[in-house]
Short mmCIF file of C-alpha atoms and ligand atoms in Angstrom, two decimals:
data_model
loop_
_atom_site.label_atom_id
_atom_site.label_comp_id
_atom_site.label_asym_id
_atom_site.label_seq_id
_atom_site.Cartn_x
_atom_site.Cartn_y
_atom_site.Cartn_z
CA MET A 1 104.48 167.65 133.97
CA THR A 2 101.20 165.40 133.26
CA SER A 3 100.90 162.47 134.70
CA PRO A 4 99.71 159.37 132.80
CA ASP A 5 96.55 159.80 133.92
CA ASP A 6 96.00 163.90 132.29
CA SER A 7 97.75 163.05 129.22
CA TYR A 8 95.89 163.13 126.13
CA ILE A 9 97.25 159.64 125.05
CA GLN A 10 94.14 158.56 127.83
CA SER A 11 91.28 160.47 125.74
CA LEU A 12 92.54 158.53 122.15
CA PHE A 13 91.91 154.79 122.94
CA ALA A 14 89.43 153.43 120.72
CA GLU A 15 86.08 152.19 122.17
CA ARG A 16 87.42 148.60 121.56
CA ILE A 17 89.54 147.89 124.10
CA GLY A 18 88.28 150.70 126.73
CA GLY A 19 88.44 153.46 125.02
CA ALA A 20 89.04 156.35 127.68
CA MET A 21 88.18 153.69 130.45
CA PHE A 22 91.58 151.66 128.54
CA GLY A 23 93.83 149.99 131.86
CA LYS A 24 91.23 151.57 134.85
CA GLU A 25 88.39 148.97 134.78
CA GLN A 26 87.94 147.41 138.46
CA LYS A 27 87.12 144.02 136.70
CA ILE A 28 89.60 141.14 136.81
CA TYR A 29 90.11 138.34 134.30
CA LYS A 30 89.35 135.09 134.97
CA PHE A 31 93.10 134.66 134.12
CA GLU A 32 94.32 137.45 135.55
CA LYS A 33 92.80 136.16 139.17
CA ILE A 34 94.48 132.75 138.83
CA LYS A 35 97.52 134.67 138.81
CA ARG A 36 97.04 136.68 141.69
CA ALA A 37 95.66 134.34 143.93
CA LYS A 38 98.77 131.65 142.87
CA ARG A 39 101.11 134.47 143.96
CA ALA A 40 98.85 134.83 146.91
CA ALA A 41 98.87 130.99 147.98
CA LEU A 42 102.90 130.61 147.34
CA ALA A 43 103.77 134.02 149.55
CA ALA A 44 101.23 132.54 152.28
CA HIS A 45 103.19 129.20 151.93
CA PRO A 46 106.44 129.92 151.29
CA GLY A 47 108.55 127.28 150.03
CA ALA A 48 105.54 125.35 149.38
CA GLU A 49 104.89 123.39 146.10
CA LEU A 50 102.19 124.20 144.13
CA ILE A 51 100.54 121.62 141.57
CA ASP A 52 100.23 123.66 138.23
CA PHE A 53 97.27 121.49 136.67
CA GLY A 54 96.13 125.69 134.87
CA VAL A 55 98.46 125.44 132.27
CA GLY A 56 97.33 125.67 128.27
CA GLU A 57 100.52 124.61 126.36
CA PRO A 58 103.13 121.61 126.83
CA ASP A 59 105.51 120.85 129.42
CA GLU A 60 108.11 119.77 127.16
CA MET A 61 110.41 121.17 124.62
CA ALA A 62 110.00 120.08 120.46
CA PHE A 63 111.56 116.40 119.92
CA PRO A 64 114.97 116.71 119.11
CA GLY A 65 114.69 116.78 115.19
CA VAL A 66 112.80 119.30 114.96
CA VAL A 67 115.33 121.37 117.05
CA ARG A 68 118.14 120.21 114.79
CA THR A 69 116.35 120.84 111.69
CA LEU A 70 115.82 124.23 112.49
CA GLN A 71 119.46 124.66 113.66
CA GLN A 72 120.60 123.85 110.66
CA GLU A 73 118.16 125.41 108.71
CA VAL A 74 118.80 128.93 110.85
CA GLU A 75 122.48 128.28 108.84
CA LYS A 76 121.34 128.61 105.39
CA PRO A 77 121.50 132.40 103.49
CA GLU A 78 118.20 131.53 101.29
CA ASN A 79 115.91 131.37 104.69
CA ARG A 80 116.71 134.62 105.54
CA GLY A 81 114.51 136.64 104.34
CA TYR A 82 110.56 137.65 104.42
CA ALA A 83 108.37 134.19 103.67
CA ASP A 84 105.01 136.17 103.00
CA ASN A 85 102.40 133.42 102.37
CA GLY A 86 104.63 130.42 102.94
CA ILE A 87 107.09 128.22 101.44
CA GLN A 88 105.99 125.74 99.31
CA GLU A 89 107.47 122.47 101.01
CA PHE A 90 105.35 123.26 103.99
CA LYS A 91 102.16 123.70 101.85
CA GLU A 92 102.73 120.56 100.46
CA ALA A 93 103.80 118.83 103.90
CA ALA A 94 100.65 120.20 105.36
CA ALA A 95 99.11 118.02 102.46
CA ARG A 96 100.79 115.33 103.17
CA TYR A 97 99.85 115.05 106.90
CA LEU A 98 96.10 115.60 106.37
CA ARG A 99 96.36 112.40 104.26
CA LYS A 100 98.88 110.49 106.25
CA VAL A 101 97.47 111.07 109.92
CA TYR A 102 93.55 111.98 108.98
CA GLY A 103 93.19 110.51 105.38
CA VAL A 104 92.40 113.24 103.62
CA ASP A 105 93.39 113.35 99.99
CA THR A 106 91.80 116.52 98.96
CA ILE A 107 93.18 118.97 99.60
CA ASN A 108 95.62 120.78 97.10
CA PRO A 109 98.59 122.00 98.05
CA GLU A 110 98.95 124.98 95.60
CA THR A 111 95.20 126.62 96.09
CA GLU A 112 93.91 125.20 99.46
CA VAL A 113 96.45 125.38 101.98
CA LEU A 114 98.01 128.58 104.01
CA HIS A 115 100.45 128.80 107.05
CA GLY A 116 100.25 131.17 110.31
CA ILE A 117 102.09 132.46 112.71
CA GLY A 118 99.77 130.26 115.44
CA SER A 119 96.79 129.34 115.26
CA LYS A 120 95.63 132.72 116.86
CA PRO A 121 96.60 135.48 114.27
CA VAL A 122 94.61 133.32 111.91
CA LEU A 123 91.60 132.83 114.11
CA ALA A 124 92.10 136.54 114.74
CA MET A 125 92.02 137.14 111.22
CA PHE A 126 88.78 135.33 110.04
CA PRO A 127 86.14 138.77 111.17
CA ALA A 128 88.59 140.94 108.38
CA ILE A 129 87.95 138.38 105.72
CA PHE A 130 84.11 137.95 106.41
CA ILE A 131 82.46 140.15 109.03
CA ASN A 132 80.71 143.44 108.22
CA PRO A 133 79.01 145.73 110.77
CA GLY A 134 75.91 143.54 111.51
CA ASP A 135 76.93 140.21 110.65
CA VAL A 136 76.74 137.08 113.26
CA THR A 137 79.57 135.13 113.98
CA LEU A 138 78.76 131.70 116.01
CA MET A 139 80.91 130.58 118.41
CA THR A 140 80.49 127.99 120.62
CA VAL A 141 80.92 128.41 124.71
CA PRO A 142 82.95 127.80 127.06
CA GLY A 143 85.83 128.20 124.27
CA TYR A 144 89.05 129.72 123.18
CA PRO A 145 86.94 133.51 122.26
CA ILE A 146 89.54 134.98 119.99
CA MET A 147 87.12 135.01 116.82
CA GLY A 148 84.15 136.31 118.56
CA THR A 149 86.62 139.11 119.95
CA HIS A 150 87.25 140.02 116.57
CA THR A 151 83.99 140.21 114.88
CA ARG A 152 82.90 142.65 117.42
CA TRP A 153 85.86 144.65 116.69
CA TYR A 154 84.79 145.15 112.94
CA GLY A 155 81.32 145.54 113.87
CA GLY A 156 79.71 142.47 114.10
CA GLU A 157 77.99 139.97 116.67
CA VAL A 158 78.70 137.13 118.72
CA VAL A 159 75.93 134.47 119.43
CA ASN A 160 76.99 132.16 121.79
CA LEU A 161 75.96 128.28 121.12
CA PRO A 162 77.01 126.50 125.10
CA LEU A 163 78.43 123.04 125.43
CA ARG A 164 76.46 121.47 127.84
CA GLU A 165 77.42 118.10 129.15
CA GLU A 166 73.60 116.51 127.79
CA ASN A 167 74.67 116.92 124.55
CA GLY A 168 78.30 115.81 124.71
CA PHE A 169 79.37 119.45 124.70
CA LEU A 170 78.53 119.85 121.10
CA PRO A 171 76.62 122.99 120.30
CA ASP A 172 72.74 122.28 119.50
CA LEU A 173 72.73 123.67 115.36
CA ASP A 174 68.59 123.75 115.93
CA SER A 175 68.29 126.03 118.40
CA VAL A 176 70.03 128.87 115.90
CA PRO A 177 66.92 131.38 116.19
CA ALA A 178 66.45 132.25 112.51
CA ASP A 179 67.68 136.09 112.87
CA ALA A 180 71.39 134.65 113.78
CA ARG A 181 71.12 132.08 111.25
CA LYS A 182 69.87 134.87 108.44
CA ARG A 183 72.87 136.77 109.25
CA ALA A 184 75.66 135.00 110.63
CA LYS A 185 78.27 134.33 108.04
CA LEU A 186 81.19 132.36 110.76
CA LEU A 187 80.64 129.38 112.52
CA TYR A 188 83.27 128.82 115.04
CA LEU A 189 83.51 125.04 116.00
CA ASN A 190 86.69 123.62 118.04
CA TYR A 191 86.98 119.39 118.43
CA PRO A 192 88.14 118.20 120.79
CA ASN A 193 87.35 121.02 122.39
CA ASN A 194 88.63 123.14 124.82
CA PRO A 195 87.93 122.64 127.72
CA THR A 196 85.58 120.69 127.48
CA GLY A 197 87.86 117.69 126.00
CA ALA A 198 84.69 115.99 124.17
CA GLY A 199 84.67 115.19 120.53
CA ALA A 200 82.70 115.22 117.43
CA SER A 201 81.78 112.67 115.80
CA GLU A 202 81.13 112.23 111.73
CA ALA A 203 77.71 112.58 111.81
CA PHE A 204 78.04 115.93 113.95
CA PHE A 205 80.32 116.97 111.42
CA LYS A 206 78.28 115.88 108.51
CA LYS A 207 74.95 117.78 110.48
CA VAL A 208 77.42 120.80 110.37
CA VAL A 209 77.90 120.71 107.01
CA LYS A 210 74.15 120.45 106.05
CA PHE A 211 73.35 123.35 108.25
CA ALA A 212 76.35 125.46 106.76
CA ARG A 213 74.58 124.92 103.10
CA GLU A 214 71.36 125.84 104.50
CA ASN A 215 72.78 128.65 105.98
CA ASN A 216 74.87 129.88 103.64
CA ILE A 217 77.66 130.38 106.79
CA ILE A 218 81.46 129.55 106.69
CA VAL A 219 82.83 126.76 109.27
CA VAL A 220 86.04 127.90 110.67
CA GLN A 221 86.86 124.23 113.06
CA ASP A 222 89.53 124.66 115.02
CA ALA A 223 91.34 121.51 115.24
CA ALA A 224 94.67 122.58 118.09
CA TYR A 225 94.07 119.52 119.34
CA ALA A 226 92.72 117.43 116.59
CA ALA A 227 96.03 115.00 116.77
CA LEU A 228 95.82 114.50 120.42
CA MET A 229 93.37 111.69 120.64
CA PHE A 230 92.67 109.12 123.12
CA GLY A 231 91.35 105.27 121.70
CA SER A 232 90.11 106.23 117.93
CA ARG A 233 91.57 107.75 115.47
CA PRO A 234 92.11 111.37 114.92
CA PHE A 235 89.45 112.50 112.84
CA SER A 236 89.72 115.49 110.40
CA PHE A 237 86.49 117.76 109.34
CA LEU A 238 87.75 117.68 106.23
CA SER A 239 87.36 113.99 105.50
CA VAL A 240 83.49 115.25 105.62
CA PRO A 241 81.48 115.14 102.66
CA GLY A 242 81.23 118.45 101.69
CA ALA A 243 83.30 119.91 103.95
CA LYS A 244 85.83 121.48 101.55
CA ASP A 245 82.56 123.25 100.04
CA VAL A 246 81.66 125.06 103.28
CA GLY A 247 84.36 125.60 105.52
CA VAL A 248 87.93 125.40 106.98
CA GLU A 249 90.01 123.40 109.33
CA ILE A 250 92.64 124.94 111.44
CA HIS A 251 95.72 123.06 112.35
CA SER A 252 98.28 123.31 114.82
CA LEU A 253 102.15 122.46 115.19
CA SER A 254 101.88 123.98 118.87
CA LYS A 255 99.76 121.18 121.18
CA ALA A 256 100.55 118.56 118.62
CA PHE A 257 104.46 118.56 118.46
CA ASN A 258 105.08 120.71 121.34
CA MET A 259 106.25 123.67 119.53
CA THR A 260 103.62 126.02 121.23
CA GLY A 261 106.86 129.23 121.00
CA TRP A 262 107.09 127.99 117.34
CA ARG A 263 104.29 129.63 116.52
CA LEU A 264 102.94 127.40 113.06
CA ALA A 265 100.41 126.48 112.08
CA PHE A 266 97.98 125.76 108.83
CA VAL A 267 94.89 126.34 107.02
CA ALA A 268 93.30 123.68 104.66
CA GLY A 269 90.07 123.43 103.03
CA ASN A 270 87.79 125.69 100.54
CA GLU A 271 89.85 127.94 98.05
CA ARG A 272 87.84 131.21 98.28
CA VAL A 273 87.82 131.24 102.26
CA ILE A 274 92.09 130.59 101.43
CA ALA A 275 92.11 133.38 99.32
CA GLY A 276 90.61 135.57 101.39
CA TYR A 277 92.51 134.90 104.68
CA GLY A 278 95.52 135.04 102.05
CA ASN A 279 94.73 138.42 100.83
CA VAL A 280 93.78 139.38 104.66
CA LYS A 281 97.44 137.92 105.93
CA ASP A 282 99.85 139.62 103.63
CA ASN A 283 98.34 142.48 105.19
CA TYR A 284 98.99 141.80 108.60
CA ASP A 285 102.45 139.90 108.40
CA SER A 286 104.85 138.66 106.39
CA GLY A 287 105.08 135.16 107.23
CA GLN A 288 106.79 132.83 109.54
CA PHE A 289 110.74 132.56 109.06
CA LYS A 290 111.22 130.02 106.68
CA ALA A 291 113.23 127.98 108.80
CA ILE A 292 110.86 127.64 111.40
CA GLN A 293 108.33 126.53 108.14
CA LYS A 294 111.15 123.70 107.45
CA ALA A 295 111.55 122.31 111.23
CA GLY A 296 107.67 122.23 110.75
CA VAL A 297 108.24 119.61 107.69
CA HIS A 298 110.19 118.03 110.23
CA ALA A 299 107.41 117.94 112.33
CA LEU A 300 104.66 117.35 110.09
CA ASP A 301 106.76 114.14 108.49
CA HIS A 302 106.55 112.48 111.91
CA PRO A 303 103.76 112.21 113.41
CA GLY A 304 104.73 109.67 115.48
CA ILE A 305 106.07 112.68 117.53
CA THR A 306 102.58 113.44 118.37
CA ASP A 307 102.09 109.54 119.32
CA GLU A 308 104.44 109.80 122.12
CA ILE A 309 103.36 113.23 123.30
CA THR A 310 99.67 111.54 123.58
CA ALA A 311 100.93 108.37 125.13
CA LYS A 312 101.55 110.87 127.61
CA TYR A 313 98.77 113.02 128.44
CA GLU A 314 96.63 110.14 128.62
CA ARG A 315 98.74 107.75 131.34
CA ARG A 316 98.71 111.24 133.13
CA LEU A 317 94.54 112.08 132.63
CA ARG A 318 93.61 108.23 133.62
CA ALA A 319 95.60 109.11 136.74
CA MET A 320 93.78 111.96 137.60
CA SER A 321 90.39 111.54 136.54
CA GLY A 322 91.22 107.88 138.79
CA VAL A 323 92.14 110.43 141.88
CA LEU A 324 88.85 112.74 141.02
CA VAL A 325 86.53 110.13 141.14
CA GLU A 326 87.70 108.15 144.22
CA LEU A 327 87.10 111.37 144.88
CA GLY A 328 83.10 111.54 144.18
CA PHE A 329 84.09 113.68 141.11
CA ASN A 330 81.82 112.68 137.67
CA ALA A 331 86.07 112.84 136.52
CA LYS A 332 85.76 111.09 132.20
CA MET A 333 88.58 110.59 130.44
CA PRO A 334 88.32 113.22 127.31
CA ALA A 335 87.43 112.30 123.80
CA GLY A 336 91.20 113.93 123.23
CA THR A 337 92.95 117.31 124.04
CA PHE A 338 94.98 116.89 127.35
CA TYR A 339 92.20 118.24 129.26
CA LEU A 340 89.72 117.05 132.21
CA TYR A 341 86.99 119.25 132.81
CA VAL A 342 84.76 118.11 135.62
CA LYS A 343 81.42 119.59 137.31
CA MET A 344 82.29 121.41 140.28
CA PRO A 345 81.00 120.23 144.10
CA LYS A 346 78.67 122.22 145.92
CA GLY A 347 81.16 122.65 148.63
CA VAL A 348 82.91 120.72 151.16
CA LYS A 349 81.74 118.73 154.69
CA ASP A 350 81.37 121.02 157.67
CA GLY A 351 83.03 124.23 155.15
CA ARG A 352 82.96 125.58 152.19
CA ARG A 353 80.20 126.47 149.86
CA PHE A 354 80.81 127.10 146.60
CA ALA A 355 78.35 129.70 144.23
CA ASN A 356 80.43 129.27 140.84
CA ALA A 357 83.57 127.41 139.59
CA GLU A 358 85.62 130.26 139.99
CA GLU A 359 85.19 130.34 144.02
CA PHE A 360 86.09 126.59 144.33
CA SER A 361 88.98 126.68 141.86
CA GLU A 362 90.05 129.54 144.09
CA PHE A 363 89.64 127.56 147.53
CA LEU A 364 91.69 125.21 145.52
CA ILE A 365 94.89 127.40 144.75
CA SER A 366 94.79 128.91 148.34
CA GLU A 367 93.60 126.16 150.46
CA LYS A 368 95.52 123.10 148.74
CA LEU A 369 98.22 125.01 145.99
CA ILE A 370 96.55 123.06 142.99
CA SER A 371 95.94 125.50 139.90
CA THR A 372 93.03 124.84 138.02
CA VAL A 373 91.07 126.90 135.08
CA PRO A 374 87.13 127.51 136.20
CA TRP A 375 84.34 128.07 133.53
CA ASP A 376 81.24 129.37 134.06
CA ASP A 377 79.63 129.85 131.20
CA ALA A 378 77.38 127.07 130.78
CA GLY A 379 77.55 125.65 133.87
CA SER A 380 80.17 125.58 136.53
CA TYR A 381 83.07 123.20 135.50
CA ILE A 382 86.58 123.19 136.17
CA ARG A 383 89.61 122.23 133.86
CA PHE A 384 93.02 120.23 135.20
CA SER A 385 95.41 120.05 132.45
CA ALA A 386 97.55 117.24 131.90
CA THR A 387 100.56 119.30 131.23
CA PHE A 388 101.83 120.00 134.82
CA GLU A 389 105.41 119.73 135.04
CA SER A 390 107.81 116.81 135.81
CA LYS A 391 111.02 115.81 136.29
CA GLY A 392 110.32 112.52 134.39
CA ARG A 393 108.59 109.54 135.32
CA ALA A 394 109.03 109.17 138.76
CA ASP A 395 108.60 112.35 139.50
CA GLU A 396 105.01 112.57 137.76
CA GLN A 397 104.03 109.65 139.91
CA ARG A 398 105.12 111.82 142.82
CA VAL A 399 102.98 114.71 141.49
CA LEU A 400 100.37 112.97 141.03
CA ASP A 401 100.41 111.27 144.92
CA GLU A 402 100.75 114.48 146.38
CA PHE A 403 98.01 115.73 144.37
CA LYS A 404 96.53 112.75 145.51
CA LYS A 405 96.90 113.06 149.04
CA ARG A 406 96.04 117.05 149.12
CA MET A 407 92.80 116.25 147.55
CA GLY A 408 91.97 112.92 149.72
CA GLY A 409 91.89 115.86 152.83
CA LEU A 410 88.53 117.01 151.63
CA GLN A 411 85.67 115.50 151.71
CA PHE A 412 82.99 116.83 148.30
CA GLU A 413 79.35 117.06 148.34
CA PHE A 414 78.11 117.37 144.85
C1 PLP B 1 91.14 125.62 121.85
C2 PLP B 1 92.69 126.57 120.88
N1 PLP B 1 92.66 127.25 119.02
C3 PLP B 1 94.03 128.03 119.22
C4 PLP B 1 94.80 127.74 120.51
C5 PLP B 1 95.69 128.88 119.88
O1 PLP B 1 97.03 127.81 119.33
P1 PLP B 1 98.17 128.42 118.79
O2 PLP B 1 99.45 128.37 119.66
O3 PLP B 1 97.87 127.97 117.29
O4 PLP B 1 98.17 129.94 118.52
C6 PLP B 1 94.32 127.31 121.57
C7 PLP B 1 95.98 127.76 122.77
O5 PLP B 1 95.50 127.29 124.02
C8 PLP B 1 93.63 126.97 121.75
O6 PLP B 1 93.21 126.24 123.07
#
């Protein structure tokens, strides 16, 4: 019998996932490291509570009206079949939602909207629509890497645009080199931004439209968190004059409606881009289950759900940033999302020094059983997520008090 190692299968893996080295690489990736550190910390402190600020998804169920709609729709024979590129009701609901929540009234639901099985696969498909070998995708970093990964898989190149604090965590489009501008076909933006929590102003988006036009680039604005804004109205790239001529925006029901596992999103904007997406999508999947799309219609028609969710994250983020500010961190309320992105300290008094955010994050897990996500792409920061689990309001306060107690024992140096 051949062992898994000398099986011919191992030699057949494509280079894009590591070739013959697939599964054998020694390098451990960030999220795997976090998982391992969590397991080790829990094993070292049996029965202790881990405060999990590391998760990137809502801690609660979808709202009852959405769940009930699914329960009813799942019984109906007309919903049983392939949904292909989506049902008309969902496209119309998406257009209504853009109008009601974002004031965007220019989207034709016949030709300018299509659904996706979550925004992740939509982002994964974009390079298939536009990227030939040698073409460039401009990606903001730190950020959600999916469109960059698939760009490389199609033989394209990724040019990273760093998001720096001094620039409001916006990319400096003027600094994109001439060669990259010439070869770039796609520009990935994500505002409000994961992980920085930064929002983008209308003035920035106007600049983006101009940049895209001048350089013949398609803008893909990932609006996964767009509805989760604190203190200002949700804002859509599509509301900027000319946006529809240069790109699309991807909206997800995952975060705004507590529907991560349901897998539902939509992309709206330029008709030709949507047509290309429809073609590629048709070759990948046969659409999200119609009953889920109909539950999605209910969600999109009830944006008040998002207002309740936003109020909870805002309350939590204010408390979390308050604790961090008291300890000397430069923690500011984000414009949106559910993330708090703070510069790491150099070390703790009379103790550990941290060479990078990964080390600091590992320290918090192993010493304090507090889980966070480190980012070392453009400066060293850690991300605290307000989606930690709690059993109601009183328990939420207990978790926050416990966070304060554990962090309070440390004197940070910056
Ligand atoms: C910036 C960003 N885009 C897209 C996604 C994927 O969301 P979806 O559940 O719609 O696939 C996430 C999920 O964490 C995200 O953070």
